[in-house]
Short mmCIF file of N, CA and C in Angstrom, two decimals:
data_model
loop_
_atom_site.label_atom_id
_atom_site.label_comp_id
_atom_site.label_asym_id
_atom_site.label_seq_id
_atom_site.Cartn_x
_atom_site.Cartn_y
_atom_site.Cartn_z
N MET A 1 0.92 -1.17 -0.08
CA MET A 1 0.17 -0.12 -0.02
C MET A 1 0.87 1.21 0.14
N PRO A 2 0.83 2.35 -0.99
CA PRO A 2 1.72 3.28 -1.16
C PRO A 2 1.01 4.23 -0.01
N ASP A 3 2.00 5.32 0.42
CA ASP A 3 1.58 6.22 1.51
C ASP A 3 0.70 7.18 0.82
N LEU A 4 0.12 7.93 1.52
CA LEU A 4 -1.09 8.93 1.12
C LEU A 4 -0.53 9.99 0.09
N ALA A 5 0.73 10.66 0.46
CA ALA A 5 1.26 11.47 -0.53
C ALA A 5 1.37 10.82 -2.00
N THR A 6 2.11 9.66 -2.02
CA THR A 6 2.54 8.98 -3.18
C THR A 6 0.94 8.67 -4.11
N ALA A 7 -0.04 8.21 -3.19
CA ALA A 7 -1.23 7.99 -3.68
C ALA A 7 -2.10 9.13 -4.45
N LEU A 8 -1.77 10.14 -3.87
CA LEU A 8 -2.64 11.42 -4.16
C LEU A 8 -1.83 12.40 -5.20
N LEU A 9 -0.72 12.06 -5.27
CA LEU A 9 0.13 13.00 -6.07
C LEU A 9 -0.34 13.18 -7.59
N PRO A 10 -0.49 11.95 -8.18
CA PRO A 10 -0.91 11.94 -9.61
C PRO A 10 -2.22 12.43 -10.05
N ALA A 11 -3.11 12.63 -8.91
CA ALA A 11 -4.49 13.14 -9.11
C ALA A 11 -4.56 14.49 -8.90
N LEU A 12 -3.52 15.18 -8.54
CA LEU A 12 -3.54 16.79 -8.35
C LEU A 12 -2.82 17.35 -9.38
N ASP A 13 -3.04 18.73 -9.74
CA ASP A 13 -2.61 19.68 -10.63
C ASP A 13 -1.18 20.17 -10.13
N PRO A 14 0.01 19.75 -10.74
CA PRO A 14 1.24 20.27 -10.10
C PRO A 14 1.60 21.74 -10.38
N ALA A 15 0.96 22.49 -11.50
CA ALA A 15 1.16 23.83 -11.89
C ALA A 15 -0.08 24.32 -12.43
N PRO A 16 -1.13 24.70 -11.31
CA PRO A 16 -2.28 25.21 -11.84
C PRO A 16 -2.11 26.72 -12.40
N ARG A 17 -2.95 26.86 -13.19
CA ARG A 17 -3.11 28.17 -13.96
C ARG A 17 -4.54 28.66 -14.09
N PRO A 18 -5.05 29.01 -13.12
CA PRO A 18 -6.59 29.50 -13.07
C PRO A 18 -6.82 30.85 -14.01
N LEU A 19 -7.79 30.74 -14.79
CA LEU A 19 -8.09 32.09 -15.30
C LEU A 19 -9.46 32.83 -14.88
N PRO A 20 -9.09 33.64 -14.05
CA PRO A 20 -9.93 34.59 -13.44
C PRO A 20 -11.12 35.19 -14.42
N GLU A 21 -12.33 35.52 -14.12
CA GLU A 21 -13.43 36.11 -14.96
C GLU A 21 -13.09 37.57 -14.77
N PRO A 22 -13.57 38.60 -15.64
CA PRO A 22 -13.36 39.81 -15.33
C PRO A 22 -13.81 40.39 -14.30
N GLY A 23 -12.91 40.92 -13.53
CA GLY A 23 -13.15 41.62 -12.17
C GLY A 23 -12.79 40.80 -10.81
N GLU A 24 -12.51 39.43 -11.38
CA GLU A 24 -12.09 38.58 -10.45
C GLU A 24 -10.75 38.56 -9.86
N ARG A 25 -10.54 38.34 -8.32
CA ARG A 25 -9.23 38.43 -8.00
C ARG A 25 -8.88 37.08 -7.79
N LEU A 26 -7.50 36.77 -7.82
CA LEU A 26 -6.90 35.46 -7.45
C LEU A 26 -6.61 35.17 -6.10
N ALA A 27 -6.89 34.07 -5.38
CA ALA A 27 -6.40 33.70 -4.04
C ALA A 27 -6.05 32.24 -4.16
N ALA A 28 -5.43 31.73 -2.94
CA ALA A 28 -5.06 30.48 -2.93
C ALA A 28 -5.13 30.05 -1.35
N VAL A 29 -5.32 28.70 -1.08
CA VAL A 29 -5.54 28.23 0.27
C VAL A 29 -4.69 26.84 0.33
N LEU A 30 -4.22 26.34 1.48
CA LEU A 30 -3.74 25.24 1.59
C LEU A 30 -4.36 24.25 2.56
N ALA A 31 -5.00 22.97 1.91
CA ALA A 31 -5.50 22.08 2.76
C ALA A 31 -4.37 21.28 3.32
N VAL A 32 -4.13 21.24 4.39
CA VAL A 32 -3.02 20.43 5.14
C VAL A 32 -3.56 19.15 5.79
N LEU A 33 -3.02 18.17 5.39
CA LEU A 33 -3.34 16.72 5.61
C LEU A 33 -2.42 16.22 6.65
N VAL A 34 -2.86 15.90 7.90
CA VAL A 34 -1.70 15.70 9.00
C VAL A 34 -1.53 14.12 9.24
N GLY A 35 -0.77 13.46 9.26
CA GLY A 35 -0.67 11.94 9.37
C GLY A 35 -0.79 11.17 8.03
N ASP A 36 -0.66 9.80 7.90
CA ASP A 36 -0.47 9.12 6.85
C ASP A 36 -1.75 8.13 6.76
N ASP A 37 -1.75 7.41 7.70
CA ASP A 37 -2.81 6.30 7.90
C ASP A 37 -4.22 6.60 8.30
N GLU A 38 -4.18 7.54 9.14
CA GLU A 38 -5.65 8.26 9.49
C GLU A 38 -5.59 9.71 9.58
N PRO A 39 -5.27 10.32 8.48
CA PRO A 39 -5.00 11.76 8.24
C PRO A 39 -6.00 12.58 8.83
N ASP A 40 -5.69 13.83 9.39
CA ASP A 40 -6.57 14.89 9.98
C ASP A 40 -6.50 16.14 8.80
N LEU A 41 -7.66 16.59 8.66
CA LEU A 41 -7.49 17.84 7.69
C LEU A 41 -7.68 19.11 8.69
N VAL A 42 -6.63 20.09 8.45
CA VAL A 42 -6.63 21.44 9.16
C VAL A 42 -7.68 22.46 8.77
N PHE A 43 -8.40 22.77 9.55
CA PHE A 43 -9.31 23.93 9.54
C PHE A 43 -9.15 25.10 10.16
N THR A 44 -9.46 26.31 9.47
CA THR A 44 -9.25 27.49 10.49
C THR A 44 -10.58 28.36 10.54
N GLU A 45 -11.10 28.85 11.64
CA GLU A 45 -12.37 29.52 11.78
C GLU A 45 -11.94 31.05 11.56
N ARG A 46 -12.47 31.73 10.72
CA ARG A 46 -12.17 32.95 10.23
C ARG A 46 -12.59 33.79 11.57
N ALA A 47 -11.69 34.98 12.03
CA ALA A 47 -12.10 35.97 12.88
C ALA A 47 -13.32 36.43 12.66
N ALA A 48 -14.00 36.95 13.82
CA ALA A 48 -15.51 37.28 13.67
C ALA A 48 -15.49 38.81 13.13
N MET A 49 -14.22 39.64 13.16
CA MET A 49 -14.13 40.91 12.99
C MET A 49 -13.74 41.05 11.41
N LEU A 50 -13.54 39.88 10.75
CA LEU A 50 -13.13 40.11 9.24
C LEU A 50 -14.12 40.64 8.29
N SER A 51 -14.02 41.27 7.19
CA SER A 51 -14.94 41.91 6.45
C SER A 51 -15.48 40.86 5.48
N ARG A 52 -14.86 39.89 5.14
CA ARG A 52 -15.41 38.53 4.27
C ARG A 52 -15.38 37.17 5.06
N HIS A 53 -16.60 36.51 5.04
CA HIS A 53 -16.61 35.10 5.41
C HIS A 53 -16.18 35.07 7.02
N ALA A 54 -16.58 36.12 7.78
CA ALA A 54 -16.26 36.21 9.17
C ALA A 54 -16.84 35.08 10.01
N GLY A 55 -16.11 34.23 10.74
CA GLY A 55 -16.76 33.12 11.40
C GLY A 55 -16.84 32.04 10.67
N GLU A 56 -16.52 31.85 9.37
CA GLU A 56 -16.65 30.50 8.48
C GLU A 56 -15.23 29.81 8.82
N MET A 57 -15.59 28.41 8.41
CA MET A 57 -14.66 27.48 8.58
C MET A 57 -13.97 27.28 7.34
N SER A 58 -12.60 27.58 7.22
CA SER A 58 -11.74 27.51 5.80
C SER A 58 -10.58 27.01 6.05
N PHE A 59 -9.81 27.01 4.96
CA PHE A 59 -8.29 26.60 4.93
C PHE A 59 -7.51 27.99 5.09
N PRO A 60 -6.30 27.79 5.77
CA PRO A 60 -5.45 29.00 5.60
C PRO A 60 -5.09 29.48 4.22
N GLY A 61 -5.28 30.68 4.10
CA GLY A 61 -4.90 31.21 2.62
C GLY A 61 -5.55 32.60 2.45
N GLY A 62 -5.33 33.08 1.30
CA GLY A 62 -5.85 34.57 1.08
C GLY A 62 -5.52 34.87 -0.40
N LEU A 63 -5.78 36.26 -0.69
CA LEU A 63 -5.62 36.99 -1.93
C LEU A 63 -4.16 36.95 -2.21
N GLN A 64 -3.97 36.83 -3.52
CA GLN A 64 -2.48 36.80 -4.06
C GLN A 64 -1.88 38.22 -4.10
N ASP A 65 -0.77 38.26 -3.47
CA ASP A 65 0.08 39.72 -3.44
C ASP A 65 0.96 39.64 -4.69
N PRO A 66 0.84 40.97 -5.25
CA PRO A 66 2.00 41.34 -6.21
C PRO A 66 3.30 40.65 -6.21
N ASP A 67 3.88 40.63 -4.85
CA ASP A 67 5.17 39.96 -4.81
C ASP A 67 5.15 38.36 -4.74
N ASP A 68 4.06 37.81 -4.60
CA ASP A 68 4.10 36.39 -4.56
C ASP A 68 4.44 35.87 -6.02
N ALA A 69 5.44 34.84 -6.12
CA ALA A 69 5.77 34.38 -7.43
C ALA A 69 4.78 33.72 -8.12
N ASP A 70 3.86 33.13 -7.40
CA ASP A 70 2.55 32.10 -7.97
C ASP A 70 1.73 32.00 -6.91
N LEU A 71 0.72 31.26 -7.18
CA LEU A 71 -0.35 31.02 -6.20
C LEU A 71 0.17 29.97 -5.13
N LEU A 72 0.88 29.02 -5.37
CA LEU A 72 1.48 28.19 -4.42
C LEU A 72 2.27 29.00 -3.37
N ALA A 73 3.10 30.07 -3.77
CA ALA A 73 3.71 31.07 -2.91
C ALA A 73 2.67 31.71 -2.03
N THR A 74 1.40 32.10 -2.55
CA THR A 74 0.42 32.78 -2.10
C THR A 74 0.00 31.91 -0.84
N ALA A 75 -0.50 30.53 -0.99
CA ALA A 75 -0.82 29.55 -0.15
C ALA A 75 0.20 29.37 0.88
N LEU A 76 1.35 29.14 0.62
CA LEU A 76 2.32 29.08 1.67
C LEU A 76 2.81 30.25 2.69
N ARG A 77 2.63 31.41 1.98
CA ARG A 77 2.85 32.77 2.66
C ARG A 77 1.57 33.00 3.69
N GLU A 78 0.37 32.76 3.12
CA GLU A 78 -0.62 32.83 3.98
C GLU A 78 -0.80 32.04 5.20
N THR A 79 -0.60 30.76 4.82
CA THR A 79 -0.26 29.52 5.96
C THR A 79 0.66 30.02 7.05
N ALA A 80 1.72 30.65 6.52
CA ALA A 80 2.84 31.24 7.57
C ALA A 80 2.14 32.22 8.51
N GLU A 81 1.47 33.26 7.70
CA GLU A 81 1.02 34.26 8.51
C GLU A 81 -0.18 33.94 9.27
N GLU A 82 -1.01 33.16 8.89
CA GLU A 82 -2.11 32.83 9.59
C GLU A 82 -1.68 31.86 10.99
N LEU A 83 -1.09 30.66 10.51
CA LEU A 83 -0.74 29.74 11.52
C LEU A 83 0.63 29.76 12.20
N GLY A 84 1.55 30.52 11.60
CA GLY A 84 2.94 30.57 12.08
C GLY A 84 3.72 29.35 11.75
N VAL A 85 3.22 28.62 10.49
CA VAL A 85 3.92 27.42 10.44
C VAL A 85 4.56 27.51 8.74
N ASP A 86 5.58 27.10 8.62
CA ASP A 86 6.27 27.01 7.25
C ASP A 86 6.07 25.73 6.72
N VAL A 87 5.15 25.37 6.15
CA VAL A 87 5.02 24.37 5.34
C VAL A 87 6.04 24.26 4.28
N PRO A 88 6.86 23.15 3.99
CA PRO A 88 8.06 23.13 3.03
C PRO A 88 7.14 22.98 1.78
N GLU A 89 7.69 23.62 0.86
CA GLU A 89 6.92 23.57 -0.48
C GLU A 89 7.14 22.01 -0.98
N ALA A 90 8.04 21.23 -0.58
CA ALA A 90 8.24 19.81 -0.94
C ALA A 90 6.87 18.90 -0.41
N ALA A 91 6.22 19.63 0.60
CA ALA A 91 5.13 18.88 1.07
C ALA A 91 3.90 19.00 0.36
N VAL A 92 3.88 19.98 -0.40
CA VAL A 92 2.64 20.26 -1.28
C VAL A 92 2.46 19.28 -2.55
N LEU A 93 1.66 18.65 -2.71
CA LEU A 93 1.16 17.64 -3.55
C LEU A 93 0.84 18.24 -5.04
N GLY A 94 0.20 19.34 -4.99
CA GLY A 94 -0.51 19.79 -6.14
C GLY A 94 -1.82 20.50 -5.70
N ALA A 95 -2.61 20.92 -6.83
CA ALA A 95 -3.76 21.55 -6.52
C ALA A 95 -5.01 20.92 -6.96
N LEU A 96 -5.98 21.20 -6.29
CA LEU A 96 -7.77 20.81 -6.62
C LEU A 96 -7.97 21.67 -7.68
N PRO A 97 -9.00 21.50 -8.57
CA PRO A 97 -9.56 22.75 -9.40
C PRO A 97 -9.88 23.94 -8.46
N ALA A 98 -9.80 24.96 -9.17
CA ALA A 98 -10.14 26.40 -8.73
C ALA A 98 -11.46 26.44 -8.51
N ILE A 99 -11.86 27.29 -7.64
CA ILE A 99 -13.35 27.48 -7.27
C ILE A 99 -13.54 28.91 -7.30
N HIS A 100 -14.72 29.36 -7.96
CA HIS A 100 -14.96 30.64 -7.94
C HIS A 100 -16.04 30.96 -6.43
N THR A 101 -15.74 32.12 -5.97
CA THR A 101 -16.38 32.64 -4.88
C THR A 101 -17.14 33.72 -5.32
N TYR A 102 -18.53 33.60 -5.92
CA TYR A 102 -19.23 34.43 -6.35
C TYR A 102 -19.60 35.61 -5.69
N VAL A 103 -19.77 35.39 -4.39
CA VAL A 103 -20.22 36.48 -3.35
C VAL A 103 -18.82 37.50 -3.22
N SER A 104 -17.82 36.90 -3.35
CA SER A 104 -16.64 37.83 -3.12
C SER A 104 -15.78 38.17 -4.39
N GLY A 105 -16.23 37.56 -5.43
CA GLY A 105 -15.39 37.82 -6.85
C GLY A 105 -14.00 37.18 -6.64
N ILE A 106 -13.84 36.05 -6.14
CA ILE A 106 -12.40 35.64 -6.04
C ILE A 106 -12.51 34.28 -6.70
N LEU A 107 -11.45 33.93 -7.24
CA LEU A 107 -11.21 32.66 -7.91
C LEU A 107 -10.03 31.94 -7.03
N VAL A 108 -10.41 30.87 -6.27
CA VAL A 108 -9.45 30.48 -5.20
C VAL A 108 -8.78 29.10 -5.62
N THR A 109 -7.62 28.82 -5.83
CA THR A 109 -6.94 27.57 -5.94
C THR A 109 -6.64 26.93 -4.74
N PRO A 110 -7.09 25.64 -4.45
CA PRO A 110 -6.80 24.99 -3.24
C PRO A 110 -5.65 24.05 -3.51
N PHE A 111 -4.69 24.35 -2.78
CA PHE A 111 -3.42 23.39 -2.93
C PHE A 111 -3.52 22.39 -1.70
N VAL A 112 -3.03 21.02 -1.70
CA VAL A 112 -2.93 19.91 -0.97
C VAL A 112 -1.92 19.68 -0.63
N ALA A 113 -1.22 19.69 0.84
CA ALA A 113 -0.31 19.34 1.32
C ALA A 113 -0.22 18.12 2.48
N THR A 114 0.74 17.24 2.36
CA THR A 114 0.85 16.36 3.67
C THR A 114 2.12 16.58 4.52
N VAL A 115 1.47 16.30 5.78
CA VAL A 115 2.89 16.85 6.99
C VAL A 115 2.66 15.28 7.83
N GLY A 116 3.78 14.87 8.16
CA GLY A 116 3.67 13.86 9.33
C GLY A 116 3.14 14.44 10.65
N SER A 117 3.45 15.62 10.93
CA SER A 117 2.92 16.08 12.33
C SER A 117 3.04 17.51 12.06
N LEU A 118 1.98 18.16 12.86
CA LEU A 118 2.01 19.80 13.28
C LEU A 118 2.49 20.25 14.10
N PRO A 119 3.71 21.12 13.80
CA PRO A 119 4.35 21.81 14.93
C PRO A 119 3.43 22.94 15.52
N ALA A 120 3.90 23.30 16.73
CA ALA A 120 3.23 24.23 17.54
C ALA A 120 2.81 25.50 16.58
N LEU A 121 1.65 25.79 16.70
CA LEU A 121 1.06 27.00 15.90
C LEU A 121 1.31 28.25 16.74
N THR A 122 1.56 29.34 15.93
CA THR A 122 1.35 30.73 16.43
C THR A 122 0.08 31.36 15.48
N VAL A 123 -1.03 31.45 16.04
CA VAL A 123 -2.06 31.80 15.33
C VAL A 123 -2.28 33.18 15.21
N SER A 124 -2.56 33.78 14.15
CA SER A 124 -2.84 35.39 14.01
C SER A 124 -4.17 35.58 14.65
N ASP A 125 -4.46 36.17 15.75
CA ASP A 125 -5.58 36.46 16.35
C ASP A 125 -6.43 37.56 15.49
N ALA A 126 -5.77 38.27 14.56
CA ALA A 126 -6.35 39.39 13.91
C ALA A 126 -7.11 38.66 12.76
N GLU A 127 -6.73 37.34 12.20
CA GLU A 127 -7.49 36.66 11.36
C GLU A 127 -8.22 35.17 11.66
N ILE A 128 -7.60 34.59 12.78
CA ILE A 128 -8.09 33.40 12.87
C ILE A 128 -8.58 33.27 14.35
N ALA A 129 -9.88 32.59 14.50
CA ALA A 129 -10.51 32.47 15.98
C ALA A 129 -10.06 31.37 16.60
N ARG A 130 -9.84 30.12 15.76
CA ARG A 130 -9.52 28.90 16.07
C ARG A 130 -8.95 27.93 15.08
N VAL A 131 -8.20 26.97 15.44
CA VAL A 131 -7.72 25.91 14.42
C VAL A 131 -8.22 24.67 15.06
N VAL A 132 -8.74 23.76 13.67
CA VAL A 132 -9.48 22.59 14.14
C VAL A 132 -8.91 21.66 13.25
N ARG A 133 -8.56 20.42 13.81
CA ARG A 133 -8.29 19.30 13.05
C ARG A 133 -9.60 18.27 13.01
N VAL A 134 -9.91 17.77 11.85
CA VAL A 134 -10.95 17.12 11.72
C VAL A 134 -10.44 15.49 10.85
N PRO A 135 -10.54 14.53 11.45
CA PRO A 135 -10.08 13.31 10.87
C PRO A 135 -10.91 13.08 9.30
N LEU A 136 -9.88 12.80 8.30
CA LEU A 136 -10.50 12.75 6.94
C LEU A 136 -11.70 11.66 7.03
N ARG A 137 -11.49 10.60 7.77
CA ARG A 137 -12.13 9.51 7.80
C ARG A 137 -13.56 10.03 8.30
N GLU A 138 -13.73 10.90 9.28
CA GLU A 138 -15.02 11.39 9.75
C GLU A 138 -15.67 12.45 8.90
N LEU A 139 -14.67 13.13 8.12
CA LEU A 139 -15.32 14.14 6.97
C LEU A 139 -16.01 13.32 6.15
N ALA A 140 -15.61 12.16 5.50
CA ALA A 140 -16.08 11.10 4.65
C ALA A 140 -17.43 10.60 5.15
N ALA A 141 -17.45 10.25 6.28
CA ALA A 141 -18.44 9.77 6.91
C ALA A 141 -19.89 10.76 7.08
N ILE A 142 -19.54 12.08 7.30
CA ILE A 142 -20.59 12.89 7.53
C ILE A 142 -20.91 13.80 6.26
N GLU A 143 -20.37 13.54 5.08
CA GLU A 143 -20.55 14.40 4.07
C GLU A 143 -21.94 14.29 3.73
N GLU A 144 -22.61 15.52 3.36
CA GLU A 144 -24.05 15.78 3.01
C GLU A 144 -24.19 16.67 2.15
N GLN A 145 -24.99 16.28 1.03
CA GLN A 145 -25.16 17.47 -0.19
C GLN A 145 -26.58 18.08 0.35
N ARG A 146 -26.52 19.37 0.34
CA ARG A 146 -27.77 20.00 0.73
C ARG A 146 -28.10 21.09 -0.31
N MET A 147 -29.29 21.55 -0.37
CA MET A 147 -29.84 22.67 -1.15
C MET A 147 -30.18 23.63 -0.48
N LEU A 148 -29.93 24.94 -1.01
CA LEU A 148 -30.53 26.18 -0.12
C LEU A 148 -31.25 26.88 -1.35
N ARG A 149 -32.43 27.51 -0.81
CA ARG A 149 -33.26 28.41 -1.77
C ARG A 149 -32.96 29.90 -1.43
N GLU A 150 -32.28 30.51 -2.23
CA GLU A 150 -32.25 31.92 -2.12
C GLU A 150 -33.54 32.97 -2.06
N GLN A 151 -33.65 34.07 -1.63
CA GLN A 151 -34.91 34.80 -1.91
C GLN A 151 -35.24 35.15 -3.23
N ASN A 152 -34.26 35.15 -4.10
CA ASN A 152 -34.68 35.48 -5.59
C ASN A 152 -35.08 34.30 -6.19
N GLY A 153 -35.26 33.01 -5.61
CA GLY A 153 -35.90 31.85 -6.13
C GLY A 153 -34.98 31.16 -6.74
N MET A 154 -33.58 31.31 -6.64
CA MET A 154 -32.29 30.49 -7.17
C MET A 154 -32.30 29.47 -6.23
N THR A 155 -31.68 28.24 -6.54
CA THR A 155 -31.38 27.25 -5.82
C THR A 155 -30.02 26.83 -5.95
N TRP A 156 -29.20 26.80 -4.57
CA TRP A 156 -27.77 26.61 -4.53
C TRP A 156 -27.54 25.37 -3.93
N ARG A 157 -26.64 24.35 -4.62
CA ARG A 157 -26.38 23.10 -4.10
C ARG A 157 -25.05 22.98 -3.55
N GLY A 158 -24.72 22.33 -2.35
CA GLY A 158 -23.38 22.23 -1.91
C GLY A 158 -23.13 21.15 -0.99
N TRP A 159 -22.06 21.08 -0.42
CA TRP A 159 -21.43 20.06 0.48
C TRP A 159 -21.36 20.62 1.93
N TRP A 160 -21.94 19.91 2.88
CA TRP A 160 -22.02 20.24 4.16
C TRP A 160 -21.11 19.14 5.20
N TYR A 161 -20.48 19.76 6.15
CA TYR A 161 -19.91 18.74 7.13
C TYR A 161 -20.13 19.36 8.58
N VAL A 162 -20.82 18.66 9.24
CA VAL A 162 -21.34 19.19 10.46
C VAL A 162 -20.64 18.22 11.54
N ASP A 163 -19.69 18.40 12.30
CA ASP A 163 -19.14 17.87 13.46
C ASP A 163 -19.12 18.51 14.59
N GLY A 164 -19.86 18.36 15.62
CA GLY A 164 -20.14 19.11 16.67
C GLY A 164 -20.53 20.53 16.46
N ASP A 165 -19.15 21.34 16.89
CA ASP A 165 -19.46 22.80 16.83
C ASP A 165 -18.69 23.39 15.58
N VAL A 166 -18.43 22.38 14.69
CA VAL A 166 -17.54 22.60 13.48
C VAL A 166 -18.51 22.36 12.43
N THR A 167 -18.83 23.53 11.46
CA THR A 167 -19.76 23.45 10.13
C THR A 167 -18.90 23.85 9.05
N VAL A 168 -18.45 23.05 8.17
CA VAL A 168 -17.81 23.29 6.86
C VAL A 168 -18.81 23.28 5.74
N TRP A 169 -19.08 24.29 5.13
CA TRP A 169 -19.85 24.64 3.78
C TRP A 169 -19.26 25.55 2.65
N GLY A 170 -20.16 25.80 1.84
CA GLY A 170 -19.73 26.81 0.96
C GLY A 170 -18.60 26.57 -0.05
N VAL A 171 -17.64 27.38 -0.33
CA VAL A 171 -16.52 27.08 -0.93
C VAL A 171 -15.73 26.05 -0.44
N THR A 172 -15.19 26.32 0.93
CA THR A 172 -14.63 25.14 1.69
C THR A 172 -15.28 23.94 1.59
N GLY A 173 -16.64 23.59 1.43
CA GLY A 173 -17.32 22.41 1.27
C GLY A 173 -17.02 21.78 0.01
N PHE A 174 -16.88 22.55 -0.89
CA PHE A 174 -16.80 22.09 -2.29
C PHE A 174 -15.38 21.62 -2.40
N MET A 175 -14.46 22.32 -1.84
CA MET A 175 -12.95 21.94 -1.74
C MET A 175 -12.71 20.42 -1.17
N VAL A 176 -13.51 20.25 0.07
CA VAL A 176 -13.29 19.18 0.83
C VAL A 176 -14.04 17.93 0.03
N HIS A 177 -15.27 18.19 -0.70
CA HIS A 177 -15.81 17.32 -1.38
C HIS A 177 -14.79 16.87 -2.59
N ALA A 178 -14.10 17.65 -3.25
CA ALA A 178 -13.14 17.40 -4.32
C ALA A 178 -11.91 16.58 -3.97
N LEU A 179 -11.66 16.94 -2.50
CA LEU A 179 -10.43 16.16 -2.03
C LEU A 179 -10.73 14.87 -1.80
N LEU A 180 -12.08 14.62 -1.15
CA LEU A 180 -12.47 13.43 -0.66
C LEU A 180 -12.83 12.23 -1.77
N GLU A 181 -13.31 13.00 -2.83
CA GLU A 181 -13.49 12.39 -4.08
C GLU A 181 -12.09 11.60 -4.61
N ILE A 182 -11.09 12.57 -4.69
CA ILE A 182 -9.72 11.89 -4.96
C ILE A 182 -9.21 10.83 -3.91
N VAL A 183 -9.33 11.07 -3.01
CA VAL A 183 -8.91 10.03 -1.62
C VAL A 183 -9.81 9.05 -1.84
N ARG A 184 -11.13 8.99 -2.10
CA ARG A 184 -11.85 7.76 -2.41
C ARG A 184 -11.50 6.86 -3.25
N LYS A 185 -10.92 7.46 -4.29
CA LYS A 185 -10.54 6.70 -5.47
C LYS A 185 -8.96 6.26 -5.56
N GLU A 186 -8.05 7.04 -4.89
CA GLU A 186 -6.57 6.70 -4.79
C GLU A 186 -6.10 6.33 -3.59
N ALA A 187 -6.86 6.47 -2.59
CA ALA A 187 -6.35 6.30 -1.06
C ALA A 187 -7.44 5.79 -0.42
N SER A 188 -8.33 4.83 -0.64
CA SER A 188 -9.58 4.60 0.03
C SER A 188 -9.14 4.08 1.52
N TRP A 189 -8.15 3.66 1.74
CA TRP A 189 -7.83 3.07 3.11
C TRP A 189 -7.94 4.32 3.97
N ALA A 190 -7.60 5.56 3.64
CA ALA A 190 -7.76 6.69 4.49
C ALA A 190 -9.16 7.36 4.81
N VAL A 191 -9.87 6.74 4.26
CA VAL A 191 -11.44 7.19 4.53
C VAL A 191 -12.39 6.15 4.70
N THR A 192 -11.91 4.79 4.84
CA THR A 192 -12.88 3.65 5.18
C THR A 192 -12.52 3.09 6.44
#
C-alpha cells in the first residue's frame, strides 16, 4: 500500500494556472493533511471581525499579493502568516480545481499538502479565531449534499460537514468534497 502523498500526487495539478473572470481576484488556500494512515484535515475558523466570510470554517490562505511568485507562494505565505507554520514546498502535492466565490468575486486555488505532524502553531488572532483538526475518515462519513433556496428563487447546492461545533460548507465544502473524491479513488484506506 503506497503512502498517502504517493497515492494522491498523480491526481492533483502540479502547476495550476486558473483563469479569472473579468473583475475576479486570485487567491490560494492550503489544505493540510496531517498523518498518513488516519490523516486529519486542518481548518481555520475566520475571525469574527473580518470583512469577508467572518466566522466561517476555511483553509489557511488569502488573496495573491503582487510580490508572490505564484499561487503556491500565496498559499504558503498565508499559511505562515495565519498559523505561524512554514509548510515546506516539497510537502505540497498539487492543487484541486480552482473554485469561484461569486459572493466575493474571487477565484480560489486550493493546494493540498501532507505533513507527518503539525508543529506548535502561532495563530494570528487578527485573522483566525481557532484552528480545528478533523479526521478525513470522519469528514467522509458525515458528508452531506444540501440545497439552499435563496430569496430570488435561485437554488444553490453544496456540501456540508457538521461535526459538533464545526460546520464546513460553501466554497470550503466544495474543496473538501473534491479532495474526498480523489482520496476515495486513490487512497480509500484513508477514509474507510
